[in-house]
Structure formats: structure tokens, C-alpha cells
CSV table of C-alpha atoms and ligand atoms in Angstrom, one decimal:
chain,number,residue,atom,x,y,z
E,207,MET,CA,23.7,0.4,1.6
E,208,HIS,CA,25.6,3.7,1.8
E,209,SER,CA,23.4,5.8,4.0
E,210,ALA,CA,23.2,4.0,7.3
E,211,SER,CA,23.9,7.1,9.4
E,212,PRO,CA,21.8,7.1,12.6
E,213,ARG,CA,20.5,10.5,11.6
E,214,GLU,CA,19.2,9.2,8.2
E,215,ASN,CA,15.5,10.3,8.2
E,216,ARG,CA,14.4,8.8,4.9
E,217,VAL,CA,12.4,5.6,4.7
E,218,LEU,CA,11.3,3.6,1.7
E,219,LEU,CA,7.7,2.4,2.1
E,220,VAL,CA,7.0,-0.6,-0.1
E,221,VAL,CA,3.2,-1.0,-0.5
E,222,ASP,CA,1.6,-4.4,-1.1
E,223,VAL,CA,4.0,-6.1,-3.5
E,224,GLN,CA,2.2,-9.3,-3.1
E,225,ASN,CA,1.4,-12.2,-5.5
E,226,ASP,CA,-2.3,-11.4,-5.7
E,227,PHE,CA,-1.5,-8.0,-7.2
E,228,CYS,CA,0.7,-9.4,-9.9
E,229,PRO,CA,-0.3,-11.1,-13.2
E,230,GLU,CA,-1.9,-14.4,-12.4
E,231,GLY,CA,-3.0,-13.1,-9.0
E,232,ALA,CA,-6.6,-12.7,-7.9
E,233,LEU,CA,-6.5,-8.9,-8.3
E,234,ALA,CA,-3.8,-8.5,-10.9
E,235,VAL,CA,-2.4,-5.1,-11.5
E,236,PRO,CA,-0.9,-4.7,-15.0
E,237,GLY,CA,2.9,-4.8,-14.7
E,238,GLY,CA,3.0,-5.6,-11.0
E,239,HIS,CA,5.6,-8.3,-11.6
E,240,GLU,CA,8.0,-5.7,-12.9
E,241,LEU,CA,8.3,-4.1,-9.5
E,242,PRO,CA,10.4,-6.5,-7.5
E,243,ALA,CA,13.6,-5.9,-9.6
E,244,ILE,CA,13.0,-2.2,-9.7
E,245,ILE,CA,12.4,-1.9,-5.9
E,246,ASN,CA,15.2,-4.3,-5.0
E,247,LYS,CA,17.6,-2.0,-6.7
E,248,LEU,CA,16.1,1.2,-5.3
E,249,SER,CA,16.2,-0.2,-1.8
E,250,ARG,CA,20.0,-0.2,-1.7
E,251,ARG,CA,19.8,3.6,-1.4
E,252,PHE,CA,17.7,3.5,1.8
E,253,ALA,CA,18.9,2.6,5.3
E,254,HIS,CA,15.3,2.2,6.3
E,255,VAL,CA,12.7,0.1,4.6
E,256,VAL,CA,9.1,-0.7,5.7
E,257,LEU,CA,6.7,-3.0,3.9
E,258,THR,CA,2.9,-3.2,4.0
E,259,GLN,CA,1.0,-6.4,3.4
E,260,ASP,CA,-2.7,-6.5,2.6
E,261,TRP,CA,-4.0,-9.2,4.9
E,262,HIS,CA,-7.7,-10.1,4.8
E,263,PRO,CA,-9.8,-12.7,6.6
E,264,GLU,CA,-11.5,-14.9,4.1
E,265,ASP,CA,-14.9,-13.3,4.6
E,266,HIS,CA,-13.7,-9.8,4.4
E,267,LEU,CA,-16.5,-7.2,3.7
E,268,SER,CA,-14.5,-5.7,0.8
E,269,PHE,CA,-14.9,-9.0,-1.1
E,270,ALA,CA,-17.8,-9.1,-3.6
E,271,SER,CA,-18.2,-12.7,-2.5
E,272,SER,CA,-19.3,-11.5,0.9
E,273,HIS,CA,-22.3,-9.7,-0.7
E,274,PRO,CA,-24.6,-12.1,-2.5
E,275,GLY,CA,-25.6,-10.7,-5.9
E,276,GLU,CA,-22.8,-8.2,-6.1
E,277,LYS,CA,-20.0,-8.4,-8.7
E,278,PRO,CA,-16.4,-7.5,-8.3
E,279,PHE,CA,-15.5,-3.8,-9.1
E,280,SER,CA,-19.0,-2.6,-8.3
E,281,ALA,CA,-19.4,-0.1,-5.4
E,282,ILE,CA,-21.5,-0.3,-2.3
E,283,GLU,CA,-22.1,1.8,0.7
E,284,LEU,CA,-20.7,0.6,4.0
E,285,PRO,CA,-21.1,2.3,7.4
E,286,TYR,CA,-17.9,4.2,6.9
E,287,GLY,CA,-18.6,5.3,3.3
E,288,PRO,CA,-18.4,4.0,-0.3
E,289,GLN,CA,-16.5,0.8,-0.8
E,290,ILE,CA,-15.4,-0.9,-4.1
E,291,LEU,CA,-16.0,-4.6,-4.0
E,292,TRP,CA,-12.9,-6.6,-5.0
E,293,PRO,CA,-12.4,-10.2,-6.0
E,294,ASP,CA,-11.2,-12.3,-3.0
E,295,HIS,CA,-7.5,-11.4,-2.6
E,296,CYS,CA,-4.7,-11.5,-0.1
E,297,VAL,CA,-6.4,-13.9,2.2
E,298,GLN,CA,-4.4,-14.4,5.4
E,299,ASP,CA,-1.8,-17.2,5.1
E,300,THR,CA,-2.4,-18.0,1.4
E,301,ARG,CA,0.1,-17.8,-1.4
E,302,GLY,CA,-1.7,-14.8,-2.9
E,303,ALA,CA,-1.0,-12.8,0.3
E,304,GLU,CA,2.8,-13.6,0.3
E,305,PHE,CA,5.2,-11.1,-1.0
E,306,HIS,CA,6.4,-11.6,-4.5
E,307,PRO,CA,9.1,-14.2,-4.3
E,308,ASP,CA,11.6,-12.0,-6.2
E,309,LEU,CA,11.4,-9.2,-3.7
E,310,ARG,CA,14.7,-9.1,-1.8
E,311,LEU,CA,14.5,-6.6,1.0
E,312,GLU,CA,16.3,-8.3,3.8
E,313,HIS,CA,17.1,-5.0,5.5
E,314,CYS,CA,13.3,-4.3,5.9
E,315,GLU,CA,12.7,-3.3,9.5
E,316,LEU,CA,8.9,-3.5,9.8
E,317,ILE,CA,6.1,-5.2,8.0
E,318,ILE,CA,2.7,-3.6,8.7
E,319,ARG,CA,-0.3,-5.6,7.9
E,320,LYS,CA,-3.6,-4.0,7.1
E,321,GLY,CA,-7.2,-5.0,6.2
E,322,TYR,CA,-7.4,-7.7,8.9
E,323,LEU,CA,-10.6,-6.4,10.4
E,324,ARG,CA,-13.6,-8.1,8.7
E,325,GLU,CA,-15.8,-5.1,8.8
E,326,ILE,CA,-13.6,-2.5,7.3
E,327,ASP,CA,-11.1,-2.2,4.5
E,328,SER,CA,-7.7,-0.5,4.8
E,329,TYR,CA,-6.1,0.9,1.7
E,330,SER,CA,-3.8,3.2,3.5
E,331,ALA,CA,-0.8,2.1,5.5
E,332,PHE,CA,-1.8,4.7,8.2
E,333,PHE,CA,-5.6,4.4,8.7
E,334,GLU,CA,-8.4,2.0,8.0
E,335,ASN,CA,-10.9,3.2,5.4
E,336,ASP,CA,-12.9,5.1,8.0
E,337,ARG,CA,-9.8,7.4,7.9
E,338,THR,CA,-9.7,7.6,11.7
E,339,THR,CA,-8.7,4.1,13.0
E,340,PRO,CA,-4.8,4.2,13.0
E,341,THR,CA,-2.6,1.3,12.1
E,342,GLY,CA,0.2,2.5,14.4
E,343,LEU,CA,2.6,3.3,11.5
E,344,ALA,CA,2.7,7.1,12.1
E,345,GLY,CA,3.7,6.6,15.7
E,346,TYR,CA,6.4,4.1,14.7
E,347,LEU,CA,7.9,6.5,12.1
E,348,ARG,CA,7.7,9.6,14.4
E,349,GLU,CA,9.3,7.8,17.3
E,350,ARG,CA,12.2,6.8,15.0
E,351,GLY,CA,12.5,10.2,13.4
E,352,LEU,CA,11.7,8.9,9.9
E,353,ASN,CA,9.9,11.9,8.5
E,354,ARG,CA,10.8,11.7,4.8
E,355,LEU,CA,8.8,9.0,3.1
E,356,PHE,CA,9.4,7.5,-0.4
E,357,LEU,CA,6.5,5.4,-1.6
E,358,VAL,CA,6.6,2.6,-4.2
E,359,GLY,CA,4.4,-0.4,-4.9
E,360,LEU,CA,0.8,-1.4,-5.7
E,361,ALA,CA,-1.6,-0.1,-6.6
E,362,THR,CA,-0.7,3.6,-7.4
E,363,ASP,CA,-4.4,4.7,-7.4
E,364,PHE,CA,-5.4,2.8,-4.2
E,365,CYS,CA,-3.1,1.8,-1.5
E,366,VAL,CA,-0.1,3.9,-2.6
E,367,ALA,CA,-2.3,7.0,-3.1
E,368,TYR,CA,-4.3,6.6,0.1
E,369,SER,CA,-1.0,6.1,2.0
E,370,ALA,CA,0.6,9.2,0.4
E,371,LEU,CA,-2.4,11.4,1.2
E,372,ASP,CA,-2.6,10.3,4.8
E,373,ALA,CA,1.1,10.7,5.2
E,374,ARG,CA,0.8,14.3,4.0
E,375,ARG,CA,-2.2,14.9,6.3
E,376,LEU,CA,0.0,13.6,9.2
E,377,GLY,CA,2.8,16.1,8.3
E,378,PHE,CA,5.3,13.8,6.6
E,379,GLU,CA,7.3,14.8,3.6
E,380,VAL,CA,6.2,12.5,0.8
E,381,THR,CA,7.6,11.4,-2.6
E,382,VAL,CA,5.9,8.8,-4.8
E,383,ILE,CA,8.4,7.2,-7.2
E,384,GLU,CA,6.2,6.7,-10.3
E,385,SER,CA,8.5,4.3,-12.1
E,386,ALA,CA,8.3,1.9,-9.1
E,387,CYS,CA,4.4,1.9,-8.9
E,388,ARG,CA,1.7,0.3,-11.1
E,389,GLY,CA,-2.0,1.3,-11.1
E,390,ILE,CA,-5.4,-0.5,-11.4
E,391,ASP,CA,-7.1,2.5,-13.1
E,392,LEU,CA,-10.8,2.0,-12.6
E,393,GLU,CA,-12.8,4.7,-14.4
E,394,GLY,CA,-10.1,7.3,-14.4
E,395,SER,CA,-8.9,6.5,-10.8
E,396,LEU,CA,-5.2,6.7,-11.7
E,397,GLU,CA,-5.4,10.3,-13.1
E,398,ALA,CA,-7.6,11.3,-10.2
E,399,ALA,CA,-5.2,9.9,-7.7
E,400,TRP,CA,-2.2,11.8,-9.1
E,401,LYS,CA,-4.2,15.0,-9.2
E,402,GLN,CA,-5.2,14.6,-5.5
E,403,MET,CA,-1.6,13.7,-4.5
E,404,GLU,CA,-0.1,16.6,-6.3
E,405,GLU,CA,-2.7,19.0,-4.7
E,406,ALA,CA,-1.8,17.6,-1.3
E,407,GLY,CA,1.9,18.4,-1.9
E,408,VAL,CA,3.1,14.9,-2.7
E,409,VAL,CA,6.2,15.0,-4.9
E,410,ARG,CA,5.9,12.9,-8.1
E,411,ALA,CA,9.3,11.7,-8.9
M,250,VGL,C1,-5.4,-2.7,-2.9
M,250,VGL,C2,-7.6,-3.0,-3.6
M,250,VGL,C3,-7.9,-3.8,-2.5
M,250,VGL,C4,-4.1,-2.1,-3.1
M,250,VGL,C5,-5.7,-3.6,-1.8
M,250,VGL,O1,-3.1,-2.7,-2.6
M,250,VGL,O2,-4.0,-1.1,-3.8
M,250,VGL,N1,-6.4,-2.4,-3.7
M,250,VGL,N2,-6.9,-4.1,-1.6
M,251,ZN,ZN1,-7.3,-5.5,-0.1
């Protein structure tokens, strides 16, 4: 780690590199298993590393199994807006919710869990899907002067994109490192996410 200056204001935000988002996981993202090696290497250039961990109760409302008759990947309307229904994934304290075993980020300073409220999903590292209930991450980063965010992880078009867009909205400088992300791509969601991110001033690196 060469940049450990106390004034270092860059932070690597590693989104949801968990077993369930890797091949053989419950909500497998193609190529997800390629990320640990890439991110381990990248992380050496960052003094500050923060991880997010998708962390759902077993009856979470984003699971198709919580809505009899509904199938995974269909969309429904919840009080806070449209919600895609997912296969059960990242259930608290299960193997699927653990970080990929090859991830070696021992200098990670904070793990932020999200999606733990049954009634509401949370793609973004900053807000629940109502886009108003904060996770506390913005306050943490601001208090520590970490205002230049570099995002990597899973999935590009959901948790990475939502986090990047919220970070821009909150006034952070944001770069998404494309080679260290993988997408789900439901009905063009990957291209749409990049378009939205670019319009919001996210740097695509
Ligand atoms: C995610 C769908 C559901 C993600 C999490 O990490 O992108 N996607 N939960
Ligand atoms: Zn989830």
C-alpha cells in the first residue's frame, strides 16, 4: 500500500462480492468469480477500502418466494415503487451471504450491510430502495474526508449503479472501474445503467 498519507481522500468501495452473486450462487452474475483476483490487486493502490454486503432476512420482500404465485425476475409494485423479485439470495448468516473466499482485503476498514429490513430492498450502499432512508455510509465517508469514490463489484447494473448514482447525488466524485465489475443485464439494464451513470457524471474507467 503506497498511499497511506493521512490526507488520502480516495476510497475503494467493493460492492457485494459474495458467494450468491458468483457462478453456483443463488443469483449468479456471469463472471462474478473473476473479480476477487482483480479487486485484490487493485486494492493495493488504495489506503482506504470499504465493503458492502447484501444481507437479507430469509423472508425478505424482494424474494419471489415471499409472494406466492410470483416468479423470480418478474416485477411487482411495493409501497416505495417497482421492485424486481429475485431468487432467495444472501440470506443472513448463510454461506451464500459470505464474501467470496478468494477476496483478500485485510485492510478493509468498514463493512456496510444492506437489505436487512424485511419490507424494503436496498441496492445502493447509501440508501434503501425508497431512496430516502440512509445507510449511514455518506456520513462515515464525509466525516473521514473520503470524497473520491472508486466503485467495483457486483452487479454493475444494480447495486454498483445505484450506489454510483446516489454517490453523485450526494456530491461525491465517482469513478466506476468497468473491468472490476460484472452485470446481470435484465432486458437491457446494463446499457441503461451505464447511460444513467454517464449522464450523472460518473467516470467510466
Ligand atoms: C443485487 C439484486 C438483488 C446486487 C443485490 O448486488 O446487485 N442485485 N440484491
Ligand atoms: Zn439482494
